[in-house]
């Protein structure tokens, strides 16, 4: 099945007979059909993607999305940008006419031809005397994270919820009546009800402190997130 954006390279001999066909179907792999003797062979291989830095810089005249597209920012990069700054800025309303922006990003090339855009590397947004600047840093796992010049991460320290739940079965309540004991006992937490087998995620980076069975909890994993925080 052919998909939009796929590229083909076809090589023929002097008589016009097919010698090789390369179909680039993904960002990091390709399918190769080539002639060997009187028959053809097919194979899949990983190709080298060359990363080249590029940037877009302009001034907002109408709206940021419209002017960013006009300056050459692709839909892929625009969505990526909104995902990076979305919790801090509303790009459609916070950047008024007169604001300037510079976006540094990677372009992906294969065999000297551009095949798409990669990751955003840095963002600089200026609205009058206010400046929003972010720089990307790739950690040891290869994940790109974004930080302000002061070293503040744009990524929340903790997820709001560790599980996709159906309802809150018991809320934080310092005067709650215990459902089994019938006495007033503070409930210093929030109980989330979900079907058995629902995946539970760590709310943030941490070190496993304990694994086992705890009375009142059942199967329990305790994570130490540092700075006095555990979950």
Short mmCIF file of N, CA and C in Angstrom, two decimals, residues 11-184:
data_model
loop_
_atom_site.label_atom_id
_atom_site.label_comp_id
_atom_site.label_asym_id
_atom_site.label_seq_id
_atom_site.Cartn_x
_atom_site.Cartn_y
_atom_site.Cartn_z
N UNK A 11 16.34 2.82 -10.96
CA UNK A 11 17.55 2.82 -11.79
C UNK A 11 17.39 1.78 -12.90
N UNK A 12 17.69 2.18 -14.11
CA UNK A 12 17.59 1.27 -15.26
C UNK A 12 18.93 1.16 -15.96
N UNK A 13 19.05 0.12 -16.81
CA UNK A 13 20.28 -0.02 -17.59
C UNK A 13 20.13 0.77 -18.90
N UNK A 14 21.13 0.67 -19.78
CA UNK A 14 21.11 1.43 -21.03
C UNK A 14 19.93 1.07 -21.92
N UNK A 15 19.41 -0.15 -21.76
CA UNK A 15 18.28 -0.59 -22.58
C UNK A 15 16.93 -0.26 -21.96
N UNK A 16 16.94 0.42 -20.81
CA UNK A 16 15.69 0.79 -20.17
C UNK A 16 15.11 -0.27 -19.26
N UNK A 17 15.87 -1.37 -19.06
CA UNK A 17 15.39 -2.44 -18.19
C UNK A 17 15.64 -2.06 -16.72
N UNK A 18 14.70 -2.43 -15.87
CA UNK A 18 14.80 -2.11 -14.45
C UNK A 18 15.99 -2.84 -13.82
N UNK A 19 16.81 -2.11 -13.11
CA UNK A 19 17.95 -2.66 -12.39
C UNK A 19 17.70 -2.62 -10.88
N UNK A 20 17.15 -1.50 -10.41
CA UNK A 20 16.95 -1.34 -8.97
C UNK A 20 15.80 -0.37 -8.70
N UNK A 21 15.05 -0.70 -7.64
CA UNK A 21 13.99 0.20 -7.18
C UNK A 21 14.10 0.29 -5.66
N UNK A 22 14.18 1.51 -5.15
CA UNK A 22 14.27 1.73 -3.70
C UNK A 22 13.06 2.53 -3.26
N UNK A 23 12.32 1.98 -2.34
CA UNK A 23 11.13 2.64 -1.80
C UNK A 23 11.40 3.04 -0.36
N UNK A 24 11.42 4.34 -0.10
CA UNK A 24 11.62 4.84 1.26
C UNK A 24 10.25 5.01 1.89
N UNK A 25 9.91 4.07 2.78
CA UNK A 25 8.56 4.07 3.34
C UNK A 25 8.50 4.62 4.75
N UNK A 26 9.64 4.67 5.44
CA UNK A 26 9.67 5.19 6.79
C UNK A 26 10.86 6.13 6.92
N UNK A 27 10.92 6.82 8.06
CA UNK A 27 11.98 7.80 8.25
C UNK A 27 13.35 7.14 8.39
N UNK A 28 13.40 5.87 8.79
CA UNK A 28 14.70 5.26 9.03
C UNK A 28 14.88 3.92 8.32
N UNK A 29 14.01 3.58 7.39
CA UNK A 29 14.17 2.31 6.70
C UNK A 29 13.67 2.43 5.26
N UNK A 30 14.11 1.49 4.43
CA UNK A 30 13.72 1.51 3.02
C UNK A 30 13.62 0.07 2.52
N UNK A 31 12.86 -0.11 1.44
CA UNK A 31 12.69 -1.40 0.79
C UNK A 31 13.42 -1.35 -0.55
N UNK A 32 14.26 -2.35 -0.80
CA UNK A 32 15.07 -2.35 -2.03
C UNK A 32 14.77 -3.59 -2.86
N UNK A 33 14.42 -3.35 -4.13
CA UNK A 33 14.21 -4.42 -5.10
C UNK A 33 15.32 -4.28 -6.15
N UNK A 34 16.12 -5.33 -6.33
CA UNK A 34 17.24 -5.21 -7.26
C UNK A 34 17.40 -6.50 -8.07
N UNK A 35 17.93 -6.33 -9.27
CA UNK A 35 18.11 -7.47 -10.17
C UNK A 35 19.45 -8.13 -9.90
N UNK A 36 19.41 -9.44 -9.85
CA UNK A 36 20.63 -10.22 -9.68
C UNK A 36 20.56 -11.40 -10.66
N UNK A 37 21.32 -11.28 -11.74
CA UNK A 37 21.25 -12.29 -12.79
C UNK A 37 19.94 -12.17 -13.55
N UNK A 38 19.19 -13.28 -13.63
CA UNK A 38 17.93 -13.27 -14.36
C UNK A 38 16.71 -13.18 -13.44
N UNK A 39 16.94 -12.84 -12.18
CA UNK A 39 15.81 -12.70 -11.26
C UNK A 39 16.02 -11.50 -10.34
N UNK A 40 15.00 -11.17 -9.57
CA UNK A 40 15.06 -10.03 -8.66
C UNK A 40 15.07 -10.50 -7.21
N UNK A 41 15.74 -9.73 -6.37
CA UNK A 41 15.74 -9.96 -4.94
C UNK A 41 15.18 -8.72 -4.25
N UNK A 42 14.66 -8.93 -3.06
CA UNK A 42 14.10 -7.81 -2.30
C UNK A 42 14.65 -7.86 -0.87
N UNK A 43 14.89 -6.71 -0.32
CA UNK A 43 15.41 -6.64 1.04
C UNK A 43 15.06 -5.32 1.70
N UNK A 44 15.01 -5.33 3.01
CA UNK A 44 14.73 -4.12 3.78
C UNK A 44 16.00 -3.71 4.50
N UNK A 45 16.30 -2.44 4.48
CA UNK A 45 17.52 -1.99 5.15
C UNK A 45 17.29 -0.63 5.80
N UNK A 46 18.09 -0.38 6.80
CA UNK A 46 18.04 0.92 7.48
C UNK A 46 18.95 1.88 6.74
N UNK A 47 18.44 3.06 6.48
CA UNK A 47 19.26 4.02 5.76
C UNK A 47 19.71 5.14 6.69
N UNK A 48 20.76 5.79 6.29
CA UNK A 48 21.34 6.86 7.10
C UNK A 48 20.59 8.16 6.87
N UNK A 49 20.08 8.73 7.95
CA UNK A 49 19.40 10.01 7.89
C UNK A 49 20.38 11.10 8.33
N UNK A 50 20.63 12.03 7.45
CA UNK A 50 21.51 13.15 7.79
C UNK A 50 20.68 14.26 8.42
N UNK A 51 21.13 14.74 9.57
CA UNK A 51 20.45 15.81 10.28
C UNK A 51 21.15 17.14 9.98
N UNK A 52 20.39 18.10 9.48
CA UNK A 52 20.95 19.42 9.21
C UNK A 52 20.18 20.48 9.98
N UNK A 53 20.88 21.39 10.67
CA UNK A 53 20.18 22.45 11.40
C UNK A 53 19.60 23.49 10.45
N UNK A 54 18.44 23.99 10.79
CA UNK A 54 17.80 25.05 10.02
C UNK A 54 16.99 25.91 10.98
N UNK A 55 16.49 27.03 10.50
CA UNK A 55 15.69 27.88 11.38
C UNK A 55 14.68 28.68 10.57
N UNK A 56 13.67 29.14 11.29
CA UNK A 56 12.66 30.04 10.74
C UNK A 56 12.57 31.23 11.68
N UNK A 57 12.62 32.44 11.14
CA UNK A 57 12.52 33.66 11.95
C UNK A 57 11.61 34.65 11.23
N UNK A 58 10.71 35.27 11.98
CA UNK A 58 9.78 36.23 11.38
C UNK A 58 9.12 37.05 12.48
N UNK A 59 8.30 37.98 12.06
CA UNK A 59 7.53 38.83 12.97
C UNK A 59 6.04 38.57 12.75
N UNK A 60 5.30 38.51 13.84
CA UNK A 60 3.86 38.27 13.74
C UNK A 60 3.17 39.51 13.16
N UNK A 61 2.45 39.31 12.06
CA UNK A 61 1.68 40.39 11.43
C UNK A 61 0.19 40.19 11.64
N UNK A 62 -0.27 38.94 11.46
CA UNK A 62 -1.69 38.62 11.63
C UNK A 62 -1.89 37.76 12.87
N UNK A 63 -1.41 36.52 12.79
CA UNK A 63 -1.46 35.59 13.92
C UNK A 63 -0.23 34.71 13.84
N UNK A 64 0.19 34.18 14.99
CA UNK A 64 1.40 33.36 14.97
C UNK A 64 1.28 32.14 14.06
N UNK A 65 0.21 31.32 14.16
CA UNK A 65 0.13 30.15 13.28
C UNK A 65 0.22 30.51 11.80
N UNK A 66 -0.51 31.56 11.38
CA UNK A 66 -0.51 31.94 9.97
C UNK A 66 0.85 32.45 9.53
N UNK A 67 1.48 33.29 10.36
CA UNK A 67 2.78 33.86 9.98
C UNK A 67 3.89 32.82 10.07
N UNK A 68 3.77 31.86 10.99
CA UNK A 68 4.77 30.80 11.09
C UNK A 68 4.72 29.91 9.84
N UNK A 69 3.51 29.59 9.38
CA UNK A 69 3.37 28.80 8.15
C UNK A 69 3.93 29.58 6.96
N UNK A 70 3.62 30.87 6.90
CA UNK A 70 4.10 31.69 5.79
C UNK A 70 5.62 31.79 5.78
N UNK A 71 6.24 31.71 6.96
CA UNK A 71 7.70 31.79 7.07
C UNK A 71 8.37 30.47 6.74
N UNK A 72 7.57 29.39 6.63
CA UNK A 72 8.15 28.10 6.25
C UNK A 72 8.10 27.03 7.31
N UNK A 73 7.42 27.28 8.43
CA UNK A 73 7.32 26.27 9.48
C UNK A 73 6.27 25.23 9.07
N UNK A 74 6.67 23.97 9.02
CA UNK A 74 5.77 22.90 8.58
C UNK A 74 4.72 22.59 9.64
N UNK A 75 3.67 21.89 9.24
CA UNK A 75 2.62 21.50 10.18
C UNK A 75 3.20 20.58 11.26
N UNK A 76 4.14 19.73 10.87
CA UNK A 76 4.79 18.83 11.83
C UNK A 76 5.49 19.63 12.91
N UNK A 77 6.23 20.67 12.53
CA UNK A 77 6.95 21.49 13.50
C UNK A 77 6.00 22.36 14.31
N UNK A 78 4.94 22.83 13.68
CA UNK A 78 3.97 23.66 14.39
C UNK A 78 3.29 22.87 15.50
N UNK A 79 2.90 21.64 15.21
CA UNK A 79 2.29 20.79 16.23
C UNK A 79 3.30 20.47 17.33
N UNK A 80 4.55 20.23 16.93
CA UNK A 80 5.59 19.95 17.91
C UNK A 80 5.81 21.15 18.83
N UNK A 81 5.82 22.34 18.24
CA UNK A 81 6.00 23.57 19.00
C UNK A 81 4.86 23.77 20.00
N UNK A 82 3.64 23.54 19.55
CA UNK A 82 2.49 23.68 20.44
C UNK A 82 2.57 22.70 21.60
N UNK A 83 3.08 21.49 21.33
CA UNK A 83 3.24 20.51 22.39
C UNK A 83 4.29 20.90 23.41
N UNK A 84 5.33 21.60 22.96
CA UNK A 84 6.42 22.00 23.86
C UNK A 84 6.00 23.15 24.77
N UNK A 85 5.38 24.17 24.21
CA UNK A 85 5.07 25.39 24.98
C UNK A 85 3.61 25.48 25.39
N UNK A 86 2.81 24.46 25.04
CA UNK A 86 1.38 24.55 25.25
C UNK A 86 0.93 24.83 26.67
N UNK A 87 1.69 24.36 27.66
CA UNK A 87 1.30 24.59 29.06
C UNK A 87 1.76 25.95 29.56
N UNK A 88 2.60 26.62 28.80
CA UNK A 88 3.10 27.93 29.22
C UNK A 88 2.49 29.07 28.40
N UNK A 89 2.25 28.81 27.12
CA UNK A 89 1.80 29.86 26.21
C UNK A 89 0.68 29.36 25.31
N UNK A 90 -0.23 30.26 24.97
CA UNK A 90 -1.20 30.01 23.92
C UNK A 90 -0.69 30.76 22.69
N UNK A 91 -0.15 30.02 21.73
CA UNK A 91 0.50 30.64 20.59
C UNK A 91 -0.46 31.49 19.76
N UNK A 92 -1.74 31.17 19.81
CA UNK A 92 -2.71 31.91 18.99
C UNK A 92 -3.07 33.26 19.60
N UNK A 93 -3.00 33.37 20.93
CA UNK A 93 -3.45 34.60 21.59
C UNK A 93 -2.34 35.36 22.31
N UNK A 94 -1.33 34.67 22.82
CA UNK A 94 -0.29 35.34 23.61
C UNK A 94 0.69 36.11 22.74
N UNK A 95 0.89 35.68 21.50
CA UNK A 95 1.80 36.38 20.60
C UNK A 95 1.00 37.31 19.70
N UNK A 96 1.02 38.58 20.02
CA UNK A 96 0.26 39.59 19.29
C UNK A 96 1.10 40.16 18.14
N UNK A 97 0.46 40.87 17.20
CA UNK A 97 1.22 41.51 16.12
C UNK A 97 2.36 42.37 16.67
N UNK A 98 3.53 42.20 16.06
CA UNK A 98 4.73 42.88 16.53
C UNK A 98 5.68 41.95 17.25
N UNK A 99 5.17 40.82 17.74
CA UNK A 99 6.04 39.84 18.39
C UNK A 99 6.94 39.18 17.36
N UNK A 100 8.13 38.79 17.77
CA UNK A 100 9.06 38.12 16.86
C UNK A 100 9.31 36.70 17.36
N UNK A 101 9.67 35.83 16.43
CA UNK A 101 9.94 34.44 16.81
C UNK A 101 11.06 33.88 15.95
N UNK A 102 11.86 33.02 16.58
CA UNK A 102 12.92 32.27 15.91
C UNK A 102 12.83 30.82 16.37
N UNK A 103 12.73 29.89 15.44
CA UNK A 103 12.63 28.46 15.75
C UNK A 103 13.80 27.74 15.09
N UNK A 104 14.65 27.11 15.88
CA UNK A 104 15.76 26.31 15.37
C UNK A 104 15.35 24.85 15.39
N UNK A 105 15.54 24.15 14.26
CA UNK A 105 15.09 22.77 14.17
C UNK A 105 16.00 21.96 13.25
N UNK A 106 15.76 20.65 13.23
CA UNK A 106 16.52 19.75 12.36
C UNK A 106 15.73 19.45 11.09
N UNK A 107 16.44 19.33 9.98
CA UNK A 107 15.86 18.83 8.75
C UNK A 107 16.48 17.47 8.46
N UNK A 108 15.67 16.52 8.01
CA UNK A 108 16.14 15.17 7.71
C UNK A 108 16.40 15.02 6.21
N UNK A 109 17.61 14.54 5.88
CA UNK A 109 17.99 14.34 4.48
C UNK A 109 18.40 12.89 4.27
N UNK A 110 18.01 12.36 3.11
CA UNK A 110 18.41 11.02 2.69
C UNK A 110 18.94 11.11 1.27
N UNK A 111 20.18 10.69 1.08
CA UNK A 111 20.83 10.75 -0.23
C UNK A 111 20.81 12.17 -0.80
N UNK A 112 21.00 13.15 0.06
CA UNK A 112 21.06 14.54 -0.38
C UNK A 112 19.73 15.21 -0.60
N UNK A 113 18.62 14.48 -0.39
CA UNK A 113 17.29 15.05 -0.58
C UNK A 113 16.56 15.14 0.75
N UNK A 114 15.88 16.25 0.96
CA UNK A 114 15.12 16.42 2.20
C UNK A 114 13.90 15.51 2.19
N UNK A 115 13.71 14.77 3.29
CA UNK A 115 12.57 13.86 3.39
C UNK A 115 11.62 14.27 4.52
N UNK A 116 11.98 15.30 5.28
CA UNK A 116 11.09 15.74 6.35
C UNK A 116 11.81 16.59 7.37
N UNK A 117 11.06 17.01 8.37
CA UNK A 117 11.62 17.78 9.47
C UNK A 117 11.79 16.89 10.69
N UNK A 118 12.82 17.18 11.48
CA UNK A 118 13.08 16.41 12.69
C UNK A 118 12.57 17.12 13.93
N UNK A 119 13.44 17.25 14.92
CA UNK A 119 13.06 17.82 16.20
C UNK A 119 13.36 19.32 16.27
N UNK A 120 12.57 20.02 17.06
CA UNK A 120 12.87 21.42 17.38
C UNK A 120 14.01 21.45 18.39
N UNK A 121 15.01 22.28 18.14
CA UNK A 121 16.19 22.35 18.99
C UNK A 121 16.16 23.54 19.94
N UNK A 122 15.57 24.64 19.52
CA UNK A 122 15.52 25.84 20.36
C UNK A 122 14.37 26.74 19.92
N UNK A 123 13.85 27.50 20.87
CA UNK A 123 12.72 28.41 20.61
C UNK A 123 13.03 29.76 21.25
N UNK A 124 12.79 30.83 20.51
CA UNK A 124 12.96 32.18 21.04
C UNK A 124 11.76 33.02 20.61
N UNK A 125 10.93 33.41 21.57
CA UNK A 125 9.73 34.20 21.31
C UNK A 125 9.83 35.51 22.09
N UNK A 126 9.60 36.62 21.41
CA UNK A 126 9.72 37.93 22.06
C UNK A 126 8.44 38.73 21.82
N UNK A 127 7.79 39.13 22.91
CA UNK A 127 6.59 39.97 22.86
C UNK A 127 6.87 41.24 23.65
N UNK A 128 7.17 42.33 22.96
CA UNK A 128 7.55 43.60 23.59
C UNK A 128 8.75 43.37 24.51
N UNK A 129 8.59 43.54 25.83
CA UNK A 129 9.72 43.38 26.74
C UNK A 129 9.75 42.00 27.39
N UNK A 130 8.89 41.10 26.93
CA UNK A 130 8.86 39.74 27.47
C UNK A 130 9.51 38.78 26.48
N UNK A 131 10.36 37.88 27.02
CA UNK A 131 11.04 36.91 26.17
C UNK A 131 10.83 35.51 26.73
N UNK A 132 10.52 34.58 25.82
CA UNK A 132 10.36 33.17 26.19
C UNK A 132 11.38 32.39 25.38
N UNK A 133 12.37 31.82 26.08
CA UNK A 133 13.45 31.12 25.40
C UNK A 133 13.58 29.71 25.96
N UNK A 134 13.69 28.74 25.06
CA UNK A 134 13.79 27.34 25.44
C UNK A 134 14.85 26.66 24.59
N UNK A 135 15.63 25.77 25.22
CA UNK A 135 16.67 25.03 24.51
C UNK A 135 16.47 23.54 24.76
N UNK A 136 16.60 22.73 23.70
CA UNK A 136 16.46 21.29 23.84
C UNK A 136 17.77 20.63 24.22
N UNK A 137 17.68 19.61 25.07
CA UNK A 137 18.86 18.84 25.49
C UNK A 137 18.51 17.36 25.44
N UNK A 138 19.32 16.58 24.74
CA UNK A 138 19.07 15.15 24.61
C UNK A 138 19.79 14.41 25.72
N UNK A 139 19.04 13.68 26.55
CA UNK A 139 19.65 12.99 27.68
C UNK A 139 20.27 11.67 27.26
N UNK A 140 20.77 10.92 28.24
CA UNK A 140 21.50 9.68 27.95
C UNK A 140 20.63 8.62 27.29
N UNK A 141 19.30 8.71 27.48
CA UNK A 141 18.39 7.74 26.87
C UNK A 141 18.01 8.13 25.45
N UNK A 142 18.45 9.33 25.01
CA UNK A 142 18.13 9.80 23.68
C UNK A 142 16.89 10.66 23.61
N UNK A 143 16.21 10.85 24.75
CA UNK A 143 15.00 11.67 24.77
C UNK A 143 15.37 13.15 24.80
N UNK A 144 14.67 13.93 23.99
CA UNK A 144 14.92 15.37 23.93
C UNK A 144 14.00 16.07 24.92
N UNK A 145 14.62 16.79 25.87
CA UNK A 145 13.85 17.54 26.87
C UNK A 145 14.20 19.02 26.73
N UNK A 146 13.27 19.85 27.16
CA UNK A 146 13.42 21.28 26.93
C UNK A 146 13.53 22.04 28.25
N UNK A 147 14.45 23.02 28.24
CA UNK A 147 14.75 23.77 29.46
C UNK A 147 14.84 25.26 29.15
N UNK A 148 14.54 26.06 30.17
CA UNK A 148 14.74 27.50 30.07
C UNK A 148 16.22 27.79 30.30
N UNK A 149 16.71 29.01 29.99
CA UNK A 149 18.12 29.34 30.26
C UNK A 149 18.49 29.19 31.73
N UNK A 150 17.50 29.23 32.63
CA UNK A 150 17.76 29.07 34.05
C UNK A 150 17.80 27.60 34.48
N UNK A 151 17.62 26.68 33.52
CA UNK A 151 17.67 25.26 33.83
C UNK A 151 16.35 24.67 34.27
N UNK A 152 15.26 25.41 34.16
CA UNK A 152 13.95 24.91 34.55
C UNK A 152 13.37 24.06 33.42
N UNK A 153 12.95 22.85 33.76
CA UNK A 153 12.40 21.94 32.76
C UNK A 153 10.96 22.32 32.43
N UNK A 154 10.60 22.23 31.14
CA UNK A 154 9.22 22.48 30.74
C UNK A 154 8.34 21.27 30.98
N UNK A 155 8.98 20.14 31.22
CA UNK A 155 8.23 18.92 31.46
C UNK A 155 7.80 18.88 32.93
N UNK A 156 6.52 18.61 33.22
CA UNK A 156 6.09 18.54 34.61
C UNK A 156 6.89 17.50 35.38
N UNK A 157 7.18 17.79 36.64
CA UNK A 157 7.95 16.85 37.46
C UNK A 157 7.18 15.55 37.68
N UNK A 158 5.84 15.65 37.77
CA UNK A 158 5.03 14.47 38.03
C UNK A 158 3.79 14.47 37.14
N UNK A 159 3.38 13.27 36.74
CA UNK A 159 2.10 13.12 36.06
C UNK A 159 0.98 13.42 37.05
N UNK A 160 -0.12 13.96 36.55
CA UNK A 160 -1.24 14.25 37.44
C UNK A 160 -1.88 12.97 37.94
N UNK A 161 -2.04 11.99 37.05
CA UNK A 161 -2.63 10.71 37.42
C UNK A 161 -1.75 9.57 36.91
N UNK A 162 -1.57 8.52 37.72
CA UNK A 162 -0.74 7.39 37.30
C UNK A 162 -1.51 6.31 36.55
N UNK A 163 -2.82 6.49 36.42
CA UNK A 163 -3.65 5.44 35.83
C UNK A 163 -4.88 6.07 35.17
N UNK A 164 -5.37 5.45 34.10
CA UNK A 164 -6.63 5.88 33.50
C UNK A 164 -7.77 5.25 34.31
N UNK A 165 -8.50 6.09 35.03
CA UNK A 165 -9.49 5.57 35.97
C UNK A 165 -10.90 5.88 35.50
N UNK A 166 -11.87 5.10 36.03
CA UNK A 166 -13.28 5.30 35.70
C UNK A 166 -13.91 6.34 36.62
N UNK A 167 -13.51 6.32 37.88
CA UNK A 167 -14.09 7.26 38.84
C UNK A 167 -13.17 7.39 40.06
N UNK A 168 -13.40 8.44 40.84
CA UNK A 168 -12.72 8.60 42.13
C UNK A 168 -13.60 7.94 43.18
N UNK A 169 -13.14 6.84 43.76
CA UNK A 169 -13.97 6.09 44.70
C UNK A 169 -13.91 6.66 46.11
N UNK A 170 -12.84 7.39 46.43
CA UNK A 170 -12.75 8.01 47.76
C UNK A 170 -11.83 9.22 47.66
N UNK A 171 -12.31 10.37 48.10
CA UNK A 171 -11.54 11.60 47.99
C UNK A 171 -10.76 11.89 49.27
N UNK A 172 -9.87 12.86 49.20
CA UNK A 172 -9.14 13.34 50.36
C UNK A 172 -10.15 13.92 51.35
N UNK A 173 -10.12 13.40 52.57
CA UNK A 173 -11.11 13.83 53.57
C UNK A 173 -10.56 13.55 54.96
N UNK A 174 -10.29 14.61 55.72
CA UNK A 174 -9.71 14.43 57.06
C UNK A 174 -10.71 13.93 58.08
N UNK A 175 -12.00 13.97 57.76
CA UNK A 175 -13.02 13.50 58.72
C UNK A 175 -13.86 12.37 58.14
N UNK A 176 -13.29 11.62 57.23
CA UNK A 176 -14.04 10.54 56.57
C UNK A 176 -14.33 9.41 57.55
N UNK A 177 -15.52 8.83 57.40
CA UNK A 177 -15.86 7.64 58.19
C UNK A 177 -15.33 6.42 57.45
N UNK A 178 -14.52 5.60 58.13
CA UNK A 178 -13.91 4.43 57.51
C UNK A 178 -15.01 3.46 57.07
N UNK A 179 -14.98 3.00 55.80
CA UNK A 179 -16.07 2.15 55.28
C UNK A 179 -16.17 0.79 55.95
N UNK A 180 -15.10 0.29 56.54
CA UNK A 180 -15.11 -1.02 57.18
C UNK A 180 -15.18 -0.93 58.69
N UNK A 181 -14.43 -0.01 59.27
CA UNK A 181 -14.36 0.09 60.73
C UNK A 181 -15.48 0.94 61.31
N UNK A 182 -16.06 1.82 60.48
CA UNK A 182 -17.16 2.64 60.95
C UNK A 182 -16.76 3.78 61.86
N UNK A 183 -15.48 4.07 61.96
CA UNK A 183 -15.00 5.17 62.81
C UNK A 183 -14.44 6.27 61.92
N UNK A 184 -14.38 7.49 62.49
CA UNK A 184 -13.81 8.59 61.72
C UNK A 184 -12.30 8.46 61.69
#
